[in-house]
């Protein structure tokens, strides 16, 4: 395999990596959006009294009307399908910490994406230069 073919292979691998990183960043952004919604809902719970009617979103623009019973505690997924009960303020802190970790991961992934783009552009320029010189 000559140098030019190696460059083509590397460029293809870089493009695949960029696609993977893009999907990872999109997933991280979705997780941050879900965290923001959860925090908004949890903060709203702090202003609700027991027995008050609530509209609970079910998805697809549909809601269920429910009576608030135990509003001091919520169920939180802590990983691998494990659900624990936490006080609302503890759940807010937990989600805030998760969001911080996702933000850090997102920034690191974005930096890696930018480095990969830079390498891919340099390689693309090298390939084009070699093509013009032939």
Tab-separated table of C-alpha atoms in Angstrom:
chain	number	residue	atom	x	y	z
A	1	UNK	CA	0.000	0.000	0.000
A	2	UNK	CA	1.570	3.313	-0.982
A	3	UNK	CA	1.506	6.458	1.143
A	4	UNK	CA	-1.451	7.852	-0.777
A	5	UNK	CA	-3.549	4.742	-0.122
A	6	UNK	CA	-2.623	4.871	3.565
A	7	UNK	CA	-3.786	8.476	3.627
A	8	UNK	CA	-7.111	7.511	2.054
A	9	UNK	CA	-7.606	4.751	4.619
A	10	UNK	CA	-6.719	7.082	7.481
A	11	UNK	CA	-9.067	9.751	6.135
A	12	UNK	CA	-11.895	7.222	5.947
A	13	UNK	CA	-11.199	6.130	9.532
A	14	UNK	CA	-11.169	9.757	10.663
A	15	UNK	CA	-14.519	10.355	8.947
A	16	UNK	CA	-15.978	7.314	10.705
A	17	UNK	CA	-14.611	8.601	14.018
A	18	UNK	CA	-16.176	12.010	13.364
A	19	UNK	CA	-19.525	10.355	12.771
A	20	UNK	CA	-19.215	8.419	16.047
A	21	UNK	CA	-18.184	11.540	17.966
A	22	UNK	CA	-21.068	13.485	16.450
A	23	UNK	CA	-23.539	10.835	17.603
A	24	UNK	CA	-21.957	10.825	21.060
A	25	UNK	CA	-22.273	14.616	21.330
A	26	UNK	CA	-25.890	14.443	20.180
A	27	UNK	CA	-26.642	11.811	22.834
A	28	UNK	CA	-24.931	13.925	25.520
A	29	UNK	CA	-26.993	16.956	24.477
A	30	UNK	CA	-30.183	14.900	24.688
A	31	UNK	CA	-29.185	13.743	28.173
A	32	UNK	CA	-28.614	17.363	29.197
A	33	UNK	CA	-32.048	18.316	27.841
A	34	UNK	CA	-33.651	15.463	29.809
A	35	UNK	CA	-31.788	16.586	32.925
A	36	UNK	CA	-33.000	20.168	32.463
A	37	UNK	CA	-36.599	18.979	32.128
A	38	UNK	CA	-36.259	16.747	35.196
A	39	UNK	CA	-34.799	19.622	37.213
A	40	UNK	CA	-37.617	21.905	36.111
A	41	UNK	CA	-40.204	19.330	37.194
A	42	UNK	CA	-38.454	18.631	40.503
A	43	UNK	CA	-38.203	22.333	41.286
A	44	UNK	CA	-41.917	22.655	40.524
A	45	UNK	CA	-42.599	19.858	43.031
A	46	UNK	CA	-41.146	21.972	45.818
A	47	UNK	CA	-44.095	24.394	45.383
A	48	UNK	CA	-46.842	21.753	45.427
A	49	UNK	CA	-48.881	20.670	48.418
A	50	UNK	CA	-50.156	17.160	49.091
A	51	UNK	CA	-53.517	16.458	47.486
A	52	UNK	CA	-53.048	19.097	44.797
A	53	UNK	CA	-53.942	18.036	41.243
A	54	UNK	CA	-51.075	17.747	38.795
A	55	UNK	CA	-50.850	17.309	35.053
A	56	UNK	CA	-48.246	14.644	34.359
A	57	UNK	CA	-46.831	14.543	30.813
A	58	UNK	CA	-47.110	11.093	29.236
A	59	UNK	CA	-45.476	12.036	25.938
A	60	UNK	CA	-46.825	12.893	22.529
A	61	UNK	CA	-48.646	15.930	23.927
A	62	UNK	CA	-50.809	13.861	26.300
A	63	UNK	CA	-51.180	14.390	30.035
A	64	UNK	CA	-52.733	12.591	32.980
A	65	UNK	CA	-54.358	14.378	35.893
A	66	UNK	CA	-53.164	12.933	39.199
A	67	UNK	CA	-53.445	13.845	42.865
A	68	UNK	CA	-50.143	14.534	44.605
A	69	UNK	CA	-49.682	12.057	47.461
A	70	UNK	CA	-46.051	11.678	48.498
A	71	UNK	CA	-44.348	14.766	47.099
A	72	UNK	CA	-41.434	14.681	49.508
A	73	UNK	CA	-39.765	11.748	47.724
A	74	UNK	CA	-39.225	10.745	44.107
A	75	UNK	CA	-37.931	7.636	42.384
A	76	UNK	CA	-34.557	8.088	40.682
A	77	UNK	CA	-32.820	5.701	38.266
A	78	UNK	CA	-29.227	5.474	39.473
A	79	UNK	CA	-27.956	3.086	36.802
A	80	UNK	CA	-28.410	-0.378	35.319
A	81	UNK	CA	-32.156	-0.303	35.939
A	82	UNK	CA	-31.689	0.370	39.664
A	83	UNK	CA	-34.309	2.748	41.052
A	84	UNK	CA	-34.001	4.340	44.476
A	85	UNK	CA	-36.247	6.678	46.400
A	86	UNK	CA	-34.734	10.056	47.230
A	87	UNK	CA	-36.010	13.259	48.811
A	88	UNK	CA	-36.734	15.894	46.148
A	89	UNK	CA	-33.786	18.125	47.095
A	90	UNK	CA	-31.420	15.144	47.086
A	91	UNK	CA	-32.740	14.161	43.648
A	92	UNK	CA	-32.133	17.725	42.419
A	93	UNK	CA	-28.531	17.556	43.673
A	94	UNK	CA	-28.060	14.122	42.084
A	95	UNK	CA	-29.310	15.314	38.686
A	96	UNK	CA	-27.214	18.494	38.903
A	97	UNK	CA	-24.098	16.367	39.519
A	98	UNK	CA	-25.006	14.107	36.596
A	99	UNK	CA	-25.474	17.162	34.367
A	100	UNK	CA	-22.052	18.487	35.429
A	101	UNK	CA	-20.448	15.160	34.493
A	102	UNK	CA	-22.270	15.129	31.159
A	103	UNK	CA	-21.105	18.706	30.495
A	104	UNK	CA	-17.485	17.746	31.177
A	105	UNK	CA	-17.811	14.675	28.956
A	106	UNK	CA	-19.452	16.800	26.255
A	107	UNK	CA	-16.624	19.362	26.336
A	108	UNK	CA	-13.987	16.616	26.142
A	109	UNK	CA	-15.829	14.974	23.252
A	110	UNK	CA	-16.152	18.318	21.480
A	111	UNK	CA	-12.402	18.934	21.860
A	112	UNK	CA	-11.652	15.483	20.466
A	113	UNK	CA	-14.059	16.173	17.592
A	114	UNK	CA	-12.272	19.445	16.770
A	115	UNK	CA	-8.856	17.736	16.879
A	116	UNK	CA	-10.135	14.994	14.583
A	117	UNK	CA	-11.586	17.553	12.157
A	118	UNK	CA	-8.255	19.365	12.114
A	119	UNK	CA	-6.367	16.134	11.364
A	120	UNK	CA	-8.883	15.163	8.665
A	121	UNK	CA	-8.604	18.574	6.979
A	122	UNK	CA	-4.804	18.414	6.960
A	123	UNK	CA	-4.922	14.923	5.514
A	124	UNK	CA	-7.475	16.000	2.897
A	125	UNK	CA	-5.199	18.883	1.884
A	126	UNK	CA	-2.238	16.494	1.636
A	127	UNK	CA	-4.224	14.101	-0.568
A	128	UNK	CA	-5.416	16.934	-2.817
A	129	UNK	CA	-1.868	18.286	-3.098
A	130	UNK	CA	-0.587	14.833	-4.100
A	131	UNK	CA	-3.391	14.494	-6.654
A	132	UNK	CA	-2.530	17.861	-8.240
A	133	UNK	CA	1.173	16.987	-8.439
A	134	UNK	CA	0.504	13.778	-10.412
